[in-house]
XYZ file of C-alpha atoms in Angstrom:
530
model
C 87.722 98.442 99.856
C 86.099 95.054 100.146
C 86.034 93.503 103.561
C 87.561 90.070 103.720
C 87.511 87.459 106.451
C 90.920 86.354 107.627
C 91.136 82.772 108.863
C 94.317 81.775 110.661
C 95.726 78.307 110.057
C 95.927 75.440 112.494
C 98.833 74.181 110.368
C 101.291 75.885 108.049
C 101.876 73.015 105.651
C 104.937 71.459 104.107
C 104.079 72.794 100.671
C 103.478 76.511 100.205
C 101.022 77.542 97.478
C 102.714 78.265 94.169
C 101.484 81.457 92.539
C 102.073 82.302 88.895
C 104.392 85.239 88.392
C 102.983 88.254 86.612
C 106.240 90.050 85.931
C 109.288 88.925 84.033
C 112.635 88.045 85.537
C 115.745 90.189 85.657
C 118.671 87.837 86.031
C 121.194 90.425 84.955
C 121.656 94.002 83.841
C 121.542 97.225 85.821
C 120.120 97.466 89.309
C 116.468 98.341 89.750
C 116.320 101.619 91.659
C 113.476 102.282 94.105
C 112.890 105.627 95.792
C 111.602 106.255 99.299
C 111.351 109.176 101.720
C 112.053 106.942 104.727
C 114.930 108.190 106.857
C 117.367 106.053 108.874
C 119.435 108.119 111.288
C 121.765 106.990 114.071
C 121.793 109.222 117.127
C 122.544 109.114 120.834
C 118.877 108.300 121.471
C 118.712 105.734 118.641
C 122.137 104.236 117.863
C 120.736 100.985 116.413
C 117.829 101.933 114.119
C 118.002 98.757 111.983
C 118.300 96.153 114.741
C 115.260 93.797 114.620
C 114.978 94.131 118.407
C 114.711 97.918 118.148
C 113.183 99.032 114.851
C 109.392 99.216 114.887
C 108.605 101.350 111.851
C 107.403 100.473 108.370
C 110.538 101.858 106.706
C 112.885 99.916 108.985
C 110.902 96.720 108.498
C 111.097 97.206 104.725
C 114.892 97.004 104.954
C 114.826 94.061 107.342
C 112.402 92.006 105.239
C 114.848 91.937 102.347
C 117.742 90.652 104.453
C 116.514 88.868 107.584
C 114.580 85.634 107.103
C 111.602 84.616 109.227
C 110.169 81.167 109.905
C 106.906 82.042 108.145
C 105.794 84.773 105.758
C 102.605 86.172 104.293
C 102.301 84.929 100.692
C 101.788 87.126 97.679
C 98.197 88.363 97.692
C 97.825 87.935 101.468
C 96.143 85.186 103.429
C 97.469 82.637 105.872
C 101.193 82.473 106.726
C 103.221 79.842 104.887
C 106.687 78.429 105.655
C 109.759 80.503 104.787
C 112.910 79.557 106.751
C 110.824 76.659 108.055
C 109.573 73.825 105.881
C 106.645 73.159 108.206
C 105.042 74.821 111.238
C 101.957 73.959 113.296
C 100.295 74.243 116.655
C 100.798 70.990 118.518
C 97.903 71.443 120.944
C 94.234 72.335 120.677
C 94.644 75.452 122.858
C 97.060 77.265 120.486
C 99.736 77.484 123.189
C 102.547 75.388 121.674
C 103.888 76.047 118.175
C 106.511 73.851 116.465
C 108.587 74.666 113.368
C 110.951 72.433 111.400
C 113.762 74.248 109.553
C 114.489 73.765 105.865
C 117.369 71.443 105.005
C 120.678 73.160 104.285
C 119.590 76.574 105.543
C 122.539 78.973 105.953
C 123.272 82.612 106.620
C 124.594 84.642 103.690
C 128.199 83.866 104.702
C 127.542 80.117 104.520
C 127.270 79.479 108.259
C 124.515 76.918 108.978
C 121.280 78.195 110.529
C 120.320 76.008 113.489
C 117.369 75.867 115.883
C 119.677 77.459 118.462
C 120.093 80.463 116.128
C 116.312 80.823 115.934
C 116.028 80.641 119.723
C 118.893 83.111 120.204
C 117.451 85.626 117.722
C 113.971 85.750 119.217
C 115.136 85.515 122.836
C 117.374 88.569 122.392
C 114.349 90.661 121.332
C 112.596 89.545 124.515
C 115.679 90.177 126.665
C 116.500 93.596 125.203
C 112.853 94.584 125.663
C 113.213 97.986 124.058
C 110.503 100.287 125.406
C 109.531 101.564 121.960
C 110.471 98.436 120.048
C 108.488 95.395 118.890
C 108.616 93.455 122.165
C 104.809 93.434 122.355
C 104.702 91.009 119.425
C 106.808 88.393 121.206
C 106.291 88.905 124.937
C 103.657 86.161 125.093
C 106.440 83.603 124.558
C 107.122 81.762 127.818
C 109.969 79.494 126.718
C 111.684 78.487 123.471
C 112.753 74.870 123.172
C 115.052 73.326 120.554
C 114.709 69.695 119.511
C 117.277 67.814 117.474
C 118.988 69.422 114.503
C 116.012 71.105 112.896
C 113.117 71.804 115.294
C 112.177 74.721 117.521
C 109.117 74.832 119.767
C 107.537 77.996 121.176
C 105.591 77.603 124.415
C 103.197 80.527 124.914
C 101.905 81.939 128.186
C 98.374 82.231 126.848
C 96.637 80.934 123.701
C 97.404 83.015 120.621
C 96.047 82.021 117.220
C 97.831 85.033 115.688
C 101.278 83.674 116.580
C 102.035 82.372 113.027
C 101.554 85.942 111.819
C 103.894 87.305 114.479
C 106.599 84.852 113.433
C 106.348 86.412 109.953
C 107.387 89.866 111.241
C 111.015 91.139 111.205
C 111.440 91.029 115.030
C 111.150 87.236 114.694
C 113.881 87.229 112.033
C 116.888 84.944 112.372
C 120.216 86.749 112.878
C 123.806 85.474 113.326
C 125.042 85.307 116.919
C 128.482 86.684 116.080
C 127.029 89.949 114.767
C 124.136 90.592 117.169
C 124.837 90.838 120.932
C 122.505 88.796 123.131
C 121.639 91.547 125.604
C 122.249 94.790 123.730
C 121.398 96.313 120.322
C 123.674 96.131 117.299
C 124.632 99.720 116.619
C 124.934 101.174 113.139
C 123.160 100.336 109.890
C 124.440 96.924 108.779
C 121.905 94.068 108.631
C 122.869 90.400 108.253
C 120.732 87.303 107.904
C 119.666 84.451 105.643
C 117.065 86.376 103.630
C 116.730 86.873 99.861
C 119.307 89.684 99.718
C 122.504 90.836 101.315
C 122.618 94.565 101.957
C 125.183 97.335 101.959
C 124.232 100.765 103.320
C 125.779 103.994 102.090
C 126.010 106.449 104.985
C 126.700 110.173 105.224
C 126.701 112.086 108.513
C 125.186 109.172 110.457
C 122.317 108.930 107.972
C 121.632 106.322 105.310
C 121.409 107.748 101.785
C 121.217 104.448 99.870
C 120.905 100.739 100.508
C 122.160 98.293 97.893
C 120.446 94.903 97.987
C 122.196 92.067 96.141
C 120.622 88.663 95.555
C 121.813 86.207 98.200
C 123.172 83.098 96.426
C 122.863 81.111 99.671
C 119.163 81.879 100.118
C 116.826 78.946 100.600
C 113.211 79.782 101.204
C 109.770 80.174 99.702
C 110.383 83.379 97.732
C 111.132 83.590 94.012
C 113.643 86.380 93.463
C 113.166 88.060 90.087
C 116.220 90.328 90.013
C 119.899 90.399 90.867
C 120.188 93.810 92.527
C 117.932 96.570 93.839
C 119.030 99.971 95.129
C 116.855 101.767 97.658
C 117.504 105.505 97.294
C 116.451 107.728 100.201
C 115.140 111.204 99.392
C 114.517 114.141 101.753
C 110.970 114.656 100.460
C 108.401 113.532 97.912
C 109.221 116.377 95.515
C 112.851 115.288 95.217
C 111.767 111.682 94.751
C 109.258 112.694 92.057
C 111.917 114.666 90.164
C 114.190 111.623 90.221
C 111.411 109.563 88.616
C 110.832 112.260 85.985
C 114.573 112.264 85.254
C 114.537 108.444 85.075
C 117.089 108.206 87.883
C 114.803 105.816 89.729
C 112.468 103.127 88.391
C 109.788 103.358 91.087
C 108.753 105.580 93.961
C 106.989 104.181 96.983
C 106.828 105.664 100.463
C 105.715 108.336 100.576
C 104.212 109.918 97.493
C 102.413 113.153 98.274
C 98.638 113.339 97.775
C 99.249 116.002 95.121
C 101.575 113.696 93.178
C 99.086 110.822 93.215
C 96.121 113.020 92.276
C 98.037 114.714 89.463
C 99.036 111.371 87.958
C 95.445 110.188 88.269
C 94.137 113.271 86.478
C 96.995 113.731 84.013
C 98.809 110.437 83.322
C 102.396 110.859 82.137
C 103.720 108.986 79.155
C 106.066 106.248 80.287
C 104.873 106.378 83.927
C 102.436 103.918 85.470
C 100.447 104.726 88.625
C 99.373 101.650 90.574
C 96.711 101.906 93.270
C 96.794 99.263 95.993
C 94.609 98.522 99.015
C 95.750 100.538 102.016
C 95.535 99.552 105.663
C 97.562 102.440 107.080
C 95.833 104.742 109.575
C 96.520 108.163 111.063
C 95.505 109.117 114.597
C 96.011 111.458 117.516
C 97.375 109.938 120.707
C 97.319 111.257 124.261
C 99.506 111.130 127.314
C 96.519 110.387 129.535
C 98.466 111.511 132.616
C 99.119 114.998 131.194
C 96.965 117.538 133.090
C 95.552 119.136 129.927
C 93.974 115.894 128.683
C 93.888 113.658 131.763
C 90.116 114.017 132.044
C 88.608 111.888 129.280
C 85.905 114.533 128.766
C 88.553 116.695 127.038
C 89.446 113.848 124.707
C 85.769 113.099 124.070
C 85.108 116.747 123.235
C 87.944 116.686 120.705
C 86.397 113.590 119.126
C 83.107 115.482 118.947
C 84.599 118.584 117.284
C 87.062 117.190 114.723
C 85.763 116.912 111.160
C 87.556 113.880 109.716
C 85.796 114.076 106.373
C 86.998 117.617 105.774
C 90.585 116.693 106.648
C 90.567 113.649 104.397
C 89.071 115.438 101.402
C 90.820 118.808 101.643
C 94.281 117.607 102.640
C 94.489 114.149 101.089
C 91.862 114.166 98.342
C 91.280 110.718 96.860
C 94.199 109.196 98.795
C 92.418 109.008 102.178
C 89.011 108.514 103.751
C 87.710 109.365 107.248
C 88.235 106.717 109.916
C 85.927 106.117 112.874
C 87.735 103.243 114.571
C 91.256 101.977 115.192
C 90.419 98.957 113.011
C 90.147 100.153 109.398
C 87.669 99.004 106.799
C 88.925 95.932 104.988
C 89.873 94.182 108.230
C 87.614 91.671 109.966
C 85.751 93.173 112.922
C 85.757 96.783 111.658
C 83.003 98.923 113.177
C 82.425 102.686 113.403
C 82.116 103.429 117.149
C 83.372 107.021 116.929
C 80.654 107.872 114.424
C 78.042 105.886 116.356
C 78.921 107.661 119.610
C 79.661 111.201 118.411
C 77.956 111.509 115.009
C 78.717 114.545 112.884
C 80.956 117.292 114.338
C 78.920 119.235 116.911
C 80.427 122.050 118.995
C 77.347 122.352 121.236
C 77.533 118.680 122.234
C 81.268 119.025 122.912
C 80.591 122.085 125.096
C 78.042 120.141 127.118
C 80.522 117.293 127.610
C 83.145 119.684 128.981
C 80.649 121.601 131.115
C 79.289 118.399 132.672
C 82.823 117.396 133.642
C 83.551 120.828 135.112
C 86.268 121.634 132.568
C 87.051 125.333 132.077
C 87.398 126.484 128.499
C 89.300 127.101 126.382
C 91.450 124.027 127.021
C 95.012 124.942 126.049
C 97.630 122.547 124.681
C 100.060 121.978 121.795
C 99.462 119.525 118.962
C 102.765 117.835 118.127
C 103.551 116.228 114.780
C 106.588 114.872 112.938
C 107.792 116.825 109.943
C 109.565 114.083 107.991
C 108.039 110.676 108.674
C 104.517 110.365 107.298
C 104.683 112.469 104.170
C 104.558 116.129 103.168
C 100.848 116.633 103.905
C 101.229 116.133 107.666
C 101.773 119.825 108.378
C 98.632 120.802 106.449
C 96.666 118.161 108.335
C 97.717 119.544 111.696
C 97.080 123.105 110.651
C 93.525 122.062 109.811
C 93.132 120.137 113.068
C 94.215 123.223 115.028
C 91.907 125.429 112.971
C 88.906 123.188 113.682
C 89.626 122.966 117.403
C 90.262 126.690 117.779
C 87.165 127.618 115.779
C 85.044 125.823 118.373
C 86.266 128.323 121.040
C 86.489 125.325 123.367
C 90.197 124.829 122.703
C 93.226 127.041 122.274
C 95.720 125.005 120.298
C 99.171 125.588 118.832
C 101.064 123.143 116.633
C 104.722 122.163 116.730
C 106.570 119.898 114.304
C 109.875 118.089 114.805
C 112.005 115.672 112.813
C 111.352 112.013 113.626
C 114.754 111.381 115.233
C 113.838 113.962 117.890
C 110.079 113.464 117.856
C 109.907 109.755 118.632
C 112.279 109.797 121.665
C 110.432 112.777 123.159
C 107.047 111.156 122.523
C 107.930 107.883 124.208
C 109.305 109.791 127.218
C 105.845 111.308 127.698
C 106.863 114.875 126.824
C 103.812 115.467 124.582
C 100.260 115.669 125.860
C 98.698 115.364 122.363
C 100.571 114.124 119.318
C 100.045 112.665 115.874
C 101.119 109.210 114.764
C 100.558 106.829 111.887
C 100.266 103.069 111.968
C 101.057 100.410 109.411
C 99.819 96.966 110.452
C 102.289 94.350 111.661
C 100.119 91.766 109.911
C 96.623 91.842 108.355
C 94.532 91.063 111.433
C 92.463 93.204 113.842
C 94.807 92.253 116.706
C 97.512 94.483 115.238
C 95.219 97.531 115.490
C 94.218 96.944 119.107
C 96.890 95.163 121.167
C 99.770 97.549 120.244
C 97.736 100.430 121.710
C 95.887 98.773 124.591
C 98.025 95.870 125.812
C 101.035 95.787 128.138
C 104.275 97.008 126.538
C 102.206 99.079 124.111
C 103.899 100.796 121.184
C 103.158 104.309 122.450
C 104.490 103.692 125.959
C 101.112 105.095 127.009
C 100.066 105.248 130.665
C 96.473 104.420 129.671
C 95.190 101.106 131.039
C 91.957 99.198 130.534
C 91.758 96.064 132.681
C 88.861 94.777 130.586
C 90.901 95.130 127.401
C 94.160 93.713 128.764
C 92.905 90.925 130.994
C 89.812 89.732 129.154
C 89.149 90.952 125.620
C 92.624 90.734 124.060
C 93.273 87.211 125.426
C 89.755 86.181 124.401
C 90.263 87.416 120.834
C 93.510 85.465 120.473
C 91.924 82.132 121.327
C 89.915 82.125 118.095
C 91.638 80.459 115.139
C 88.712 81.574 112.975
C 89.181 85.333 113.210
C 85.574 86.062 112.315
C 84.624 84.323 115.581
C 86.614 86.973 117.483
C 84.517 89.848 116.127
C 82.552 90.319 119.357
C 85.740 90.894 121.369
C 87.071 93.343 118.778
C 83.760 95.237 118.723
C 84.014 95.709 122.487
C 87.642 96.813 122.229
C 86.670 99.436 119.665
C 83.858 100.650 121.930
C 86.337 101.056 124.812
C 88.576 103.220 122.616
C 85.630 105.395 121.523
C 84.535 105.876 125.145
C 87.915 106.507 126.821
C 89.661 108.004 123.760
C 93.274 107.092 124.591
C 93.766 107.473 120.834
C 91.631 109.295 118.276
C 91.539 107.862 114.712
C 91.507 110.448 111.905
C 91.873 108.822 108.480
C 92.662 105.651 106.566
C 94.971 105.919 103.586
C 95.227 104.435 100.143
C 98.540 103.392 98.626
C 99.922 104.543 95.299
C 103.139 103.498 93.600
C 104.503 105.240 90.503
C 106.892 103.368 88.211
C 108.491 103.609 84.784
C 107.204 101.435 81.970
C 109.126 98.195 81.638
C 109.266 97.473 85.352
C 107.247 94.370 86.169
C 105.831 93.031 89.419
C 104.979 96.487 90.778
C 101.488 95.354 91.829
C 103.070 92.781 94.145
C 106.058 94.817 95.332
C 104.002 96.572 98.034
C 101.257 94.661 99.831
C 98.223 96.008 101.705
C 100.245 96.246 104.922
C 102.786 98.508 103.125
C 105.441 95.772 103.201
C 108.051 96.296 100.507
C 108.797 93.077 98.599
C 111.660 93.936 96.284
C 112.063 90.359 95.075
C 108.867 90.763 93.043
C 110.405 93.419 90.758
C 111.881 92.524 87.398
C 112.490 93.745 83.887
C 111.605 91.862 80.735
C 108.544 90.501 79.007
C 105.482 90.278 81.239
């Protein structure tokens, strides 16, 4: 993938760039049906999986983006945020600490109720007030106060300078929701989502689990997006095989998250008549994470030895084939500031070096622990990946490792409670900037609820990186952050993935329907003449 420099705007202007549509429009006819293996389950531990204040997963965000409108959004093809629910946004100071947005005229929720600056304030303040420990609070907790002015303006006063704030306002946690449907201090339970976005939604639920979501074009929508269809159904499948069969049987028009590596490679090698495979840039990463207070891995020498033993290249090639490549930093290639500190520090896998690291720290071997992974969240190859990880670690004789897999609705609550010493996770970026690969793991209110702390990262480097409107100027801070991760190993990057989408002929806009951050943009899909 080509590296590109991301430059954040000082102003999000009144006029968004107009991009020519590639696909045709679909102003009538049958619904476009899109398949996914994402799962949305309500449980005692997670009764409100689709609340913007709670949901912090790619699949959840892909539902929210269709229904809940944000002040800004990332335009087709990427780049700087442009206005969406707002008609103009800008920093009003030179320090990037005060950000003002003016709402579009006549903006309403789907039921016709006017959207006001007070609604914007209410929606974002409730995310801050609910402060869910595994939710997206880290994206918004730099907001000090939210001020409304007149009938159409809202001003965000930040605690510290943050040039990435326009990007954060483009994420679903900053979405505008109606007060009468979302409690101020508690989550909205269930699966219904309401907003002022391009679609209304209706979930179909069986046994506290969503099996389908029907998105219907919102006639009240006013924003920057051009909607090329009237209705899209998101069908949820238990696995990639079932989703693939539905495409073969023409019961769905497109399959997205998550095709198996075998499916993608087979379509690459043996294209099927009537089926198009689209490859897109991928910024998703896979990594091991550690409860750094757990006795098995509390000493960083254990984590360093694991980094020295694991063969990322073998895992990527043997398990994922052409759909993944080894990763040697939290920041993947294709993002400004990417370096390779894990390769620079540890080089090729070397058991003797790992043994010396453990011996120097006085660690008795073999080090025994369980590798935990989720069975149903990141695709069907996860089990094979963890079997190979365990095989590599055990073959070194320095570790004695078992693996244990659990469904996501059990896995995530146990992980955030600190019940796992070593566990696997994946990460899809909140927005295309190096900040989203560092702050969620190293800052306060981090996504993993990790006990790991680096004062240098939290107090100096992260704030320093956010002062730079030109993101290339922040590269030095991000290089140091990556070096800290490679030295202390609170997380251990494994691979970076590519994205593939399979679709039936006649469906247009597929190349824009999933962006590099894995955001699903259903409004881009249409049928008709290209």
